[in-house]
mmCIF file of C-alpha atoms in Angstrom:
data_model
loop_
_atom_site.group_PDB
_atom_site.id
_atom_site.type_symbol
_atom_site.label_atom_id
_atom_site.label_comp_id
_atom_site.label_asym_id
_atom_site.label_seq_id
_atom_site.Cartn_x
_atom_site.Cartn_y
_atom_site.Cartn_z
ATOM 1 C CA UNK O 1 105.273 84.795 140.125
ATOM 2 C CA UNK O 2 103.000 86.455 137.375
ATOM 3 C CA UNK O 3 100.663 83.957 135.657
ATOM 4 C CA UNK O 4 101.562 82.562 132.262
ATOM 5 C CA UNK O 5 99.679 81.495 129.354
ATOM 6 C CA UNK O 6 99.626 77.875 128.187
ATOM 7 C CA UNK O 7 102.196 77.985 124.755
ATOM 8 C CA UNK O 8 100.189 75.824 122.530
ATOM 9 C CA UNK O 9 101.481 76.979 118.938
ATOM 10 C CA UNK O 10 99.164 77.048 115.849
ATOM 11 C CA UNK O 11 100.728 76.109 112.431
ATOM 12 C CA UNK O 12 100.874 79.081 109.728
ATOM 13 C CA UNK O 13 101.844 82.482 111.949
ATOM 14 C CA UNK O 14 104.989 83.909 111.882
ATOM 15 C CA UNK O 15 107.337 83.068 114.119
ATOM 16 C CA UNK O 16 107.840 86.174 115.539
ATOM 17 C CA UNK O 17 105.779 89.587 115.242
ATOM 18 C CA UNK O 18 106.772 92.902 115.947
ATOM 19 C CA UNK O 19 104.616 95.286 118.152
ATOM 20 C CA UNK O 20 104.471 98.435 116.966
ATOM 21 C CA UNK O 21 103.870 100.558 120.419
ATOM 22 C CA UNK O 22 101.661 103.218 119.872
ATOM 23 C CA UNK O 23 100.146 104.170 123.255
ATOM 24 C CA UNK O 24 102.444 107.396 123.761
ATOM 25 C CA UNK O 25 100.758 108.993 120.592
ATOM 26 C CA UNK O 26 97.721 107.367 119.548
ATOM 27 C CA UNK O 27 96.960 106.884 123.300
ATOM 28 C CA UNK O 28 97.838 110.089 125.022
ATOM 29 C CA UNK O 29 96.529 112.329 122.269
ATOM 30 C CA UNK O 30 92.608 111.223 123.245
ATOM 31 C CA UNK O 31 92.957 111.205 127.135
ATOM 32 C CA UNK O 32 91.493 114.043 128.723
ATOM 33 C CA UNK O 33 94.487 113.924 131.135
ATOM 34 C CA UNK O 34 97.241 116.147 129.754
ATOM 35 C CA UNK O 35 100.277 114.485 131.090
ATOM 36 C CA UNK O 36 103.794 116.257 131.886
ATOM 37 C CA UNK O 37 106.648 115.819 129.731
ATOM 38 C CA UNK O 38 108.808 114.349 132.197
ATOM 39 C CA UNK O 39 105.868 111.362 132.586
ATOM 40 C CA UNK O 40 105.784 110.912 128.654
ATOM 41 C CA UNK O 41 109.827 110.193 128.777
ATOM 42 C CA UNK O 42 109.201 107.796 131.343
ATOM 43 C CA UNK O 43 106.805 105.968 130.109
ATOM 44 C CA UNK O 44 108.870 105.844 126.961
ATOM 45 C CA UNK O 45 111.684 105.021 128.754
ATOM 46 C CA UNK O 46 109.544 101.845 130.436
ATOM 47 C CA UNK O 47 108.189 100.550 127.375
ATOM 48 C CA UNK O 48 111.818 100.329 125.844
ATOM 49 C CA UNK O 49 113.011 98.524 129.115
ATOM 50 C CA UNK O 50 109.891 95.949 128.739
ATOM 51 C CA UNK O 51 111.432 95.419 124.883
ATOM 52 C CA UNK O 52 109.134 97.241 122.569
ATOM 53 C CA UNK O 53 111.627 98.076 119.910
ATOM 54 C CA UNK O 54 109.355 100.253 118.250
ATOM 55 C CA UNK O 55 107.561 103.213 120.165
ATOM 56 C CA UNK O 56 105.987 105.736 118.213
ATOM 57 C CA UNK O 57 106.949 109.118 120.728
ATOM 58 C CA UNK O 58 104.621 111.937 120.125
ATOM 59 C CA UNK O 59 103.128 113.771 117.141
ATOM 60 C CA UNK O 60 104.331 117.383 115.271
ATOM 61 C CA UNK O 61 100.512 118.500 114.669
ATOM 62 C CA UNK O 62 99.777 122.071 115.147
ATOM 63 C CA UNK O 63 99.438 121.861 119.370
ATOM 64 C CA UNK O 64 95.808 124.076 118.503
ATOM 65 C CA UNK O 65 94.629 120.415 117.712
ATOM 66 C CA UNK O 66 96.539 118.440 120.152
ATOM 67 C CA UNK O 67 97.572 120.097 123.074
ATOM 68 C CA UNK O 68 97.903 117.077 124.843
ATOM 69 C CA UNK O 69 101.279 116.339 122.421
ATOM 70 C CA UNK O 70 102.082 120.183 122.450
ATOM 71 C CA UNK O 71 105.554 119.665 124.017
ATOM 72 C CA UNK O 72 106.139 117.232 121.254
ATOM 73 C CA UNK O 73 110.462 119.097 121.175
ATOM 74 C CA UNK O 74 110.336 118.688 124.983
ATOM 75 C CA UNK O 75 109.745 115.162 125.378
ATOM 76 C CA UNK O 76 111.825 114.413 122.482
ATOM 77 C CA UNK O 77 115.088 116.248 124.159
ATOM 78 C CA UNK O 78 114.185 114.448 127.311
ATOM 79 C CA UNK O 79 114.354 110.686 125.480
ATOM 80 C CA UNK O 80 117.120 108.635 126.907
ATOM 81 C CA UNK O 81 117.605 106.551 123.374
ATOM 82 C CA UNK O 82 118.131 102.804 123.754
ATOM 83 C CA UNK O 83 120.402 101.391 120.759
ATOM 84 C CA UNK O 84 118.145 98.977 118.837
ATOM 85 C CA UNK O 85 114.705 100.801 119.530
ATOM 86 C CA UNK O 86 113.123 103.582 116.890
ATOM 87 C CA UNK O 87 111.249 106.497 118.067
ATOM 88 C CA UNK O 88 108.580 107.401 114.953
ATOM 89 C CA UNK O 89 106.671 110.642 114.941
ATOM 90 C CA UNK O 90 103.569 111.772 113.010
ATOM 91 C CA UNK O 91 104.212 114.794 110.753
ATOM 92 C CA UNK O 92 101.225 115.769 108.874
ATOM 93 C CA UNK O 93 103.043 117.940 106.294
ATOM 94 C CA UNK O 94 106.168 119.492 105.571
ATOM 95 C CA UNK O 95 106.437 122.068 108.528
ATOM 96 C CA UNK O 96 105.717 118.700 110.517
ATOM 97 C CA UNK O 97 108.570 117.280 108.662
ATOM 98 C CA UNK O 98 110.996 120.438 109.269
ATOM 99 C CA UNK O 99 110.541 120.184 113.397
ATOM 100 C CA UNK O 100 111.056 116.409 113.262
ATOM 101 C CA UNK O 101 114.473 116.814 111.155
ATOM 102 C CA UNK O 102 115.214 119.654 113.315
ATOM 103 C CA UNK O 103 115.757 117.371 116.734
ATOM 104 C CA UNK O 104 117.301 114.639 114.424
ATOM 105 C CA UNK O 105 114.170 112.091 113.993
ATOM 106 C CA UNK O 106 115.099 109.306 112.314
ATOM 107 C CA UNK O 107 111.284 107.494 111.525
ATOM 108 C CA UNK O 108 108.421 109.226 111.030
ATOM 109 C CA UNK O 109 104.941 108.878 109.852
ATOM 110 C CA UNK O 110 102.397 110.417 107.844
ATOM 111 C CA UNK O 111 98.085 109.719 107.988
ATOM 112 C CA UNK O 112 95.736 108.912 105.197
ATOM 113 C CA UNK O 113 92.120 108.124 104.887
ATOM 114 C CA UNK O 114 90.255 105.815 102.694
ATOM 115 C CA UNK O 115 87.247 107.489 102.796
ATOM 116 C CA UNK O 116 86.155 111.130 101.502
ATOM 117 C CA UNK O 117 84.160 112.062 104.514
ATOM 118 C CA UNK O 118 87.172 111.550 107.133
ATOM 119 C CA UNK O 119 89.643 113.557 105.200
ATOM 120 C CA UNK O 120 87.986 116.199 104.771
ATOM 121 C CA UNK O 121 87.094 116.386 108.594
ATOM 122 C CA UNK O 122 90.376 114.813 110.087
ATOM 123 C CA UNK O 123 92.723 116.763 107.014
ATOM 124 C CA UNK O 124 90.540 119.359 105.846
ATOM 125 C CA UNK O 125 91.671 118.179 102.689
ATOM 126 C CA UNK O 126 90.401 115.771 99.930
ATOM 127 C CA UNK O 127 91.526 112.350 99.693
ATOM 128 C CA UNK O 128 93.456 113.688 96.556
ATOM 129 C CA UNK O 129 94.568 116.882 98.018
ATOM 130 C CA UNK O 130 95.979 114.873 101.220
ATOM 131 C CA UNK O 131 97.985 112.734 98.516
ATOM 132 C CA UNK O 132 99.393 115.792 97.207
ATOM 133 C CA UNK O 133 100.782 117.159 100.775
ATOM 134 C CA UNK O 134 102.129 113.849 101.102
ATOM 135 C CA UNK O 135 104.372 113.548 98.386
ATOM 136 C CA UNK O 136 106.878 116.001 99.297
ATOM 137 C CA UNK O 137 106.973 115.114 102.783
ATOM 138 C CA UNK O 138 107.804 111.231 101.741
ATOM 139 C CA UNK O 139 109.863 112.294 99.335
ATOM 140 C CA UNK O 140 112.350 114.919 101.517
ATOM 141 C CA UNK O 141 112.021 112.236 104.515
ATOM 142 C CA UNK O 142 113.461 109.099 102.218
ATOM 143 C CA UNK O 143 116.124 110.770 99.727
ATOM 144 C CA UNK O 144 117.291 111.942 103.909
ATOM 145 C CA UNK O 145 117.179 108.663 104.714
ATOM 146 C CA UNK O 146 114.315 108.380 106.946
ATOM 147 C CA UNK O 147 112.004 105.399 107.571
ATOM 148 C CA UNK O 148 108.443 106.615 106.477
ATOM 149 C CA UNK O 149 105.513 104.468 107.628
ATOM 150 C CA UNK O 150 101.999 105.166 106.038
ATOM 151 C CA UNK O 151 98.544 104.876 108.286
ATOM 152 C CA UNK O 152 95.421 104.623 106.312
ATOM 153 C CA UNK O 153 92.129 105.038 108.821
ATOM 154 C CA UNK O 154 88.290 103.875 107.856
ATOM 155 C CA UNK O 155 89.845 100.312 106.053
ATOM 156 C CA UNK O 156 86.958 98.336 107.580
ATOM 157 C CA UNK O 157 84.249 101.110 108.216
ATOM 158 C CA UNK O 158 83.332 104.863 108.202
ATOM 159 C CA UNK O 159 80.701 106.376 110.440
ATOM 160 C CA UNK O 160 79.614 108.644 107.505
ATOM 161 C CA UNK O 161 80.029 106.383 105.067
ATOM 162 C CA UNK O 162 79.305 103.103 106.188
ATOM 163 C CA UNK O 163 81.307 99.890 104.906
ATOM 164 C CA UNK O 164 84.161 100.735 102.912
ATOM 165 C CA UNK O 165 84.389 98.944 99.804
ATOM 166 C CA UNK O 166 87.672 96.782 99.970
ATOM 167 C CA UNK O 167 88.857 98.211 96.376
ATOM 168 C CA UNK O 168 88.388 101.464 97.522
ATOM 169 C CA UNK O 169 90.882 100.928 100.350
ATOM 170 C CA UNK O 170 93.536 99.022 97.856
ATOM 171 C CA UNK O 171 93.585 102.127 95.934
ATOM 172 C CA UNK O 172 94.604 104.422 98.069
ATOM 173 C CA UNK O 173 96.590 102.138 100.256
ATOM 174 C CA UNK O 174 98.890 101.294 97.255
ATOM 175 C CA UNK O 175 98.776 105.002 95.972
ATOM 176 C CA UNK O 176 100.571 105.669 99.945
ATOM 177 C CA UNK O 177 103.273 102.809 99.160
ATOM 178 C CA UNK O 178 103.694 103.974 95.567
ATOM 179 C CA UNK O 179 104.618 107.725 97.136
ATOM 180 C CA UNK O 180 107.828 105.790 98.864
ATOM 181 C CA UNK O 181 106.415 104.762 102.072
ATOM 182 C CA UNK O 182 108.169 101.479 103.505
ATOM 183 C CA UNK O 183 105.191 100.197 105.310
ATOM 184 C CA UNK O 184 101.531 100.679 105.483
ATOM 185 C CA UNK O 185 99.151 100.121 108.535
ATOM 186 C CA UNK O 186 95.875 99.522 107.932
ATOM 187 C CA UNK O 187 93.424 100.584 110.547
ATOM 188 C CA UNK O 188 90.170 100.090 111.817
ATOM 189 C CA UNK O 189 89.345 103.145 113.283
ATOM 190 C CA UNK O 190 86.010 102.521 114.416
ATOM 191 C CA UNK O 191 86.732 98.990 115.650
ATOM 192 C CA UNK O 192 83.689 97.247 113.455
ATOM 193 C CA UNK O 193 86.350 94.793 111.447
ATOM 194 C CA UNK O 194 85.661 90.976 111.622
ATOM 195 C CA UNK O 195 88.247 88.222 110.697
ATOM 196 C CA UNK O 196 86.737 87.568 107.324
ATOM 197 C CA UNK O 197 87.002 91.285 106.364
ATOM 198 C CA UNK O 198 90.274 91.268 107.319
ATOM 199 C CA UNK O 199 90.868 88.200 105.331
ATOM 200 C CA UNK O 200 89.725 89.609 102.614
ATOM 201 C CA UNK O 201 91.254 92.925 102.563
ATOM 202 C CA UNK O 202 94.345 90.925 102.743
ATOM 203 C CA UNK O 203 94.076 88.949 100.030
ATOM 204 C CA UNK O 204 92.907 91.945 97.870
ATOM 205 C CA UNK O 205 96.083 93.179 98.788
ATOM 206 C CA UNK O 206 98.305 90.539 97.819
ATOM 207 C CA UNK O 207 96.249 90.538 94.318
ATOM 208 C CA UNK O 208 97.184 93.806 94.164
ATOM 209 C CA UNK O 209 100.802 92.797 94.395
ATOM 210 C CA UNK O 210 101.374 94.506 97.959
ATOM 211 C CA UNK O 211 102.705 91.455 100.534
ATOM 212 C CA UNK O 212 102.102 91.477 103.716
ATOM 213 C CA UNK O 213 105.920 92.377 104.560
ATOM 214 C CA UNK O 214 105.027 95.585 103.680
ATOM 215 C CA UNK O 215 101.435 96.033 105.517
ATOM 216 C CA UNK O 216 100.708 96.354 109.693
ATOM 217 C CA UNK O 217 97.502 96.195 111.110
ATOM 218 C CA UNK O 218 96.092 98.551 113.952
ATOM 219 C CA UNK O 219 93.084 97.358 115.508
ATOM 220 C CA UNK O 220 90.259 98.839 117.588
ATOM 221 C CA UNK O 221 88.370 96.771 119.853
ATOM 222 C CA UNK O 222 85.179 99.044 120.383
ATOM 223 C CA UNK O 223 83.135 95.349 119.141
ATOM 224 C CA UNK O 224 85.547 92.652 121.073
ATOM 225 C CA UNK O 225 87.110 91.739 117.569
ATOM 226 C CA UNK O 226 90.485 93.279 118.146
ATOM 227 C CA UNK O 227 92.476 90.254 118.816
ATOM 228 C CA UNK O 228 90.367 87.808 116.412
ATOM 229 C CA UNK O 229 90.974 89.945 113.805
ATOM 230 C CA UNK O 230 94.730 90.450 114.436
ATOM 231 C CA UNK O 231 95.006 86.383 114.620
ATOM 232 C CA UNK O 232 93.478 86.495 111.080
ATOM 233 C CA UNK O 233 96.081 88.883 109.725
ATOM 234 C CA UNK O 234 98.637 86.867 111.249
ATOM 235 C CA UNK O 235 97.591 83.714 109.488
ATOM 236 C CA UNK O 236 97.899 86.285 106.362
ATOM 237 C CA UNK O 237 101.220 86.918 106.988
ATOM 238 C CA UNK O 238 101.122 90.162 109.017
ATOM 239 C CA UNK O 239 104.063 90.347 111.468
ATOM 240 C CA UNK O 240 103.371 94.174 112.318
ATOM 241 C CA UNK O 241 100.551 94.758 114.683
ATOM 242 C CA UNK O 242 100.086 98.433 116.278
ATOM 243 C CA UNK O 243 98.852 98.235 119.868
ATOM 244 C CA UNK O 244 98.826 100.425 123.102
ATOM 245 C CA UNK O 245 100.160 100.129 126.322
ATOM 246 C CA UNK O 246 97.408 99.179 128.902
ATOM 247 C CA UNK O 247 94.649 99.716 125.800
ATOM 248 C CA UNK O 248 94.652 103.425 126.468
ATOM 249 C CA UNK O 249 93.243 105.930 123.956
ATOM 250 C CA UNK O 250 89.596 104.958 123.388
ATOM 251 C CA UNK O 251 87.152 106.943 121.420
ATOM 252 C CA UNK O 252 87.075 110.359 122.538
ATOM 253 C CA UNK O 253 83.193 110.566 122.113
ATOM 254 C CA UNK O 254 82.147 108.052 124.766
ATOM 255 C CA UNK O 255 84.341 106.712 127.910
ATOM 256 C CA UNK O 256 83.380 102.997 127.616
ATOM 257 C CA UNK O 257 83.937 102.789 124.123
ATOM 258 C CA UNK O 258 87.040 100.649 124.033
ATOM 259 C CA UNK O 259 89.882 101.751 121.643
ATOM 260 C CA UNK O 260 93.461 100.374 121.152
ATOM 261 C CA UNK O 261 94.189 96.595 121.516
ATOM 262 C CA UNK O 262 96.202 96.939 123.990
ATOM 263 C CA UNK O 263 99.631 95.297 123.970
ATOM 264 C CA UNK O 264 99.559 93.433 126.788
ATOM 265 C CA UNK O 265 96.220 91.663 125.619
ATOM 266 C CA UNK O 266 98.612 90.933 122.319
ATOM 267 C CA UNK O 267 101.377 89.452 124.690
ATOM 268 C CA UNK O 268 98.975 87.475 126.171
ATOM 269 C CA UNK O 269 97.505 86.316 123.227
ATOM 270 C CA UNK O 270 101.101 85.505 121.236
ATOM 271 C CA UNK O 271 103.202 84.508 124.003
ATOM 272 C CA UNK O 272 100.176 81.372 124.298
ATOM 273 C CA UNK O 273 100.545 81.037 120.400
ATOM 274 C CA UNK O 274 104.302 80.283 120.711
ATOM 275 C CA UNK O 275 104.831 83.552 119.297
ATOM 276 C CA UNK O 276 108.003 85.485 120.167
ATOM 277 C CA UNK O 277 107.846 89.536 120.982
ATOM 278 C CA UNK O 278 110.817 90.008 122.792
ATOM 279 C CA UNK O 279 108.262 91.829 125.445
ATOM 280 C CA UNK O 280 108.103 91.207 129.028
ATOM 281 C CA UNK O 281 104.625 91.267 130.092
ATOM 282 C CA UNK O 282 105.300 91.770 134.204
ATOM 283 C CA UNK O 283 107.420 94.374 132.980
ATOM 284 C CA UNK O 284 104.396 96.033 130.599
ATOM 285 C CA UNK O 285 101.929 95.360 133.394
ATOM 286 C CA UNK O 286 103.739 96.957 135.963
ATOM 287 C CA UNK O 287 104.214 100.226 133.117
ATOM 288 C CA UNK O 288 100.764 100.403 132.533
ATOM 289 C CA UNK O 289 99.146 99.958 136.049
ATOM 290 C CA UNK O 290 101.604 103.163 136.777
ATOM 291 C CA UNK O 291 100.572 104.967 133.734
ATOM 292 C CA UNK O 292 96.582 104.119 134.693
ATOM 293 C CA UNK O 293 97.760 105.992 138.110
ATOM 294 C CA UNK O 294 98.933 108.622 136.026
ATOM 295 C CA UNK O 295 96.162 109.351 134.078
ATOM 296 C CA UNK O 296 93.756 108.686 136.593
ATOM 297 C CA UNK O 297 92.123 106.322 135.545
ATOM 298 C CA UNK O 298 91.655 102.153 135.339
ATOM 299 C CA UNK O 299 93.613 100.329 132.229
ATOM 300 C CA UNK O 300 91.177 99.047 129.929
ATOM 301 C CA UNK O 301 93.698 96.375 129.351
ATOM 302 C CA UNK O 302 91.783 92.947 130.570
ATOM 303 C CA UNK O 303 95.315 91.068 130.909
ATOM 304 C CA UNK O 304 96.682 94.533 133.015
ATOM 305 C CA UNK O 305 93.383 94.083 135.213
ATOM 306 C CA UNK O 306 93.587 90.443 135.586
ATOM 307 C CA UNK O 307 97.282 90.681 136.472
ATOM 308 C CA UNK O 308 98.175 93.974 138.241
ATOM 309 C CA UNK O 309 97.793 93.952 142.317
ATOM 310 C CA UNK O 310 94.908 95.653 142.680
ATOM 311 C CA UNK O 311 93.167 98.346 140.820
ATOM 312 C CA UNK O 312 94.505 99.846 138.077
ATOM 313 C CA UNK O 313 94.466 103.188 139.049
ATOM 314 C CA UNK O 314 95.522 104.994 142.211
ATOM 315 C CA UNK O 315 93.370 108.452 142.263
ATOM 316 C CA UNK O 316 90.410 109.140 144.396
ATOM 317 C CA UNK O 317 87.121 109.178 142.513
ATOM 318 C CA UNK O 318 88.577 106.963 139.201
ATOM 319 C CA UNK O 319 86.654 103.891 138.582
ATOM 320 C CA UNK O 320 87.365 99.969 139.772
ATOM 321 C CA UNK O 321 88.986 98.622 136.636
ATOM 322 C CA UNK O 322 86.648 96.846 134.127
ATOM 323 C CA UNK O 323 83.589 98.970 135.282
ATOM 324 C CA UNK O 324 82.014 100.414 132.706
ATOM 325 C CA UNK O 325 79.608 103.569 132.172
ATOM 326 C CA UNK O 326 77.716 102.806 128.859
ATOM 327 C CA UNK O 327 77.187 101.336 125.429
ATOM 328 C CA UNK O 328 79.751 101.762 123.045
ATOM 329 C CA UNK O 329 80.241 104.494 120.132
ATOM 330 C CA UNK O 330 80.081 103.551 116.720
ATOM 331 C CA UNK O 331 82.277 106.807 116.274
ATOM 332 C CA UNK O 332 86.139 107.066 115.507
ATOM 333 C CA UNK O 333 88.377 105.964 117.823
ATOM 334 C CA UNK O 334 91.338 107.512 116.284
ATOM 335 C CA UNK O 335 91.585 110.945 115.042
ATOM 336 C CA UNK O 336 94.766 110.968 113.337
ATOM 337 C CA UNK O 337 95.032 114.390 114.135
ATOM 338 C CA UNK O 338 93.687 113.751 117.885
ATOM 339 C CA UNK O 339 90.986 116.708 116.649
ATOM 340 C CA UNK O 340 87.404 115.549 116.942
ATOM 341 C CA UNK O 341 85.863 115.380 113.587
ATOM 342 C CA UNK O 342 83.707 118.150 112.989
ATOM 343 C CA UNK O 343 83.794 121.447 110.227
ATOM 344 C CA UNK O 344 86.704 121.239 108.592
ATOM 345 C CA UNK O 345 89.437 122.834 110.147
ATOM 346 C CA UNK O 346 92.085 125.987 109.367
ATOM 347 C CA UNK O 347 95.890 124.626 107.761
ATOM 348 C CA UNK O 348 97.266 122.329 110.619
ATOM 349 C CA UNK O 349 101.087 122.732 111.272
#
């Protein structure tokens, strides 16, 4: 029988939190491994049978900037669609928007910055410019009835900027909501959040007159903080958290830099608290110890190492899970685009 946290609830979270699964975007667009459609829909496919009701599929970038989502229409007319779970894209713009409503999407989401520097090297764009492509794609996707989630990236910190000012993010995070998105996720793309920050960008937030009902967090955990700080939006109300199947996705810059909180850790973590997901963590574990096979590679995951028989991966020359080869990055840890941030570059798709 798989080991169980000790449920010891804490007054003030919600009673139940919804994971929003990213690992099949976020996560497969920085592995070096390009994996097969057919091994996308699976995984998919597992993550729905372990309960994630919410599993973001793939991404409608140009596939010059992704290639490992290039066969974004392929994987999408291989889903086997469970009744009760969404499948959200990223569309960057309105030819994005066009393929997604062409194979009948029903969520989607667009990608933001808070900073200056990032969107112009993640967008090309300014952050007023990216505003402006936004607005017709939010616009088309509601009045058709679609669910549009906003991500904002550099909330907490920006590698060319430094610390963000918490106003600064408010702005532009309410400017996203005011466009018509239903929900915002806030992320720390370089992983250097603590609780109190997140605390505080909160309750700047709720000043601002924006609830948490209509904000999600997505955490990095390049510094350890990932789950602290996620416990400190809870306490704030959050019942969204983003996470990633077996932690995968990372910063593309350095392989030890840790990236995603990965969802089992959050099982672990709110299954103790008393927390309902409606996930079953032998079920995840078992999903991502395959998918570490797949890719070659151990799960960063601590709960998938301490739980899974035996290492994490199952290809000669990966290595044993937990080993790592370096320092961390202080560099981002999620390209929205998957593109490494660089010179600006030509119109994405």
């Amino acid at each position: 029988m798989m080991r169980a946290p000790f449920r010891a609830p804490m007054e003030g979270l919600p009673a139940r939190v919804t994971i929003y699964e990213v690992g099949p975007r976020d996560g497969l667009q920085n592995e070096d491994t390009v994996l097969p459609a057919a091994i996308k829909a699976e995984l998919v496919a597992r993550l729905a049978r372990a309960g994630l009701t919410t599993i973001e599929t793939t991404s409608f970038v140009h596939p010059k900037w992704v290639p490992q989502l290039a066969d974004a229409e392929e994987l999408l007319g291989r889903l086997d669609r469970v009744p009760g779970v969404r499948y959200p894209v990223l569309v960057p713009n309105e030819r994005g928007l066009d393929r997604a409503l062409a194979l009948g999407v029903t969520d989607i989401a667009v990608f933001g910055s808070a900073t200056e520097s990032f969107a112009r090297r993640n967008l090309n764009r300014s952050v007023e410019e990216s505003m402006a492509m936004f607005a017709p794609v939010v616009e088309r996707a509601r009045a058709g009835g679609l669910d549009v989630r906003a991500y904002l990236s550099m909330c907490f910190g920006d590698p060319w900027e430094g610390p963000v000012p918490i106003e600064q993010v408010v702005r532009h995070g309410r400017r996203l909501l005011e466009l018509g998105c239903t929900q915002l996720s806030l992320g720390d793309t370089i992983g250097v959040g603590t609780p109190g920050h997140v605390s505080a960008l909160l309750r700047a937030f709720a000043d601002a007159g924006v609830g948490p009902e209509r904000l999600a967090v997505h955490f990095h955990d390049t510094y350890g903080q990932a789950l602290a700080n996620t416990l400190a939006a809870l306490r704030a109300g959050v019942s969204v958290v983003d996470a990633s199947a077996g932690g995968i996705g990372g910063c593309p810059y350095a392989e030890s830099a840790t990236g995603n909180l990965a969802t089992e850790d959050l099982v672990w973590m709110l299954s103790g608290l008393g927390v309902e997901t409606g996930v079953d963590l032998a079920s995840l574990v078992e999903t991502s110890a395959w998918l570490a096979g797949e890719l070659g590679r151990p799960s960063p995951s601590r709960v998938v190492q301490a739980l899974a028989a035996g290492p994490a991966t199952t290809r000669a020359g990966a290595p044993e899970a937990g080993q790592a080869a370096g320092p961390p990055a202080e560099r981002p840890s999620e390209p929205a685009t998957g593109r490494p941030p660089g010179p600006p570059a030509p119109e994405q798709e």
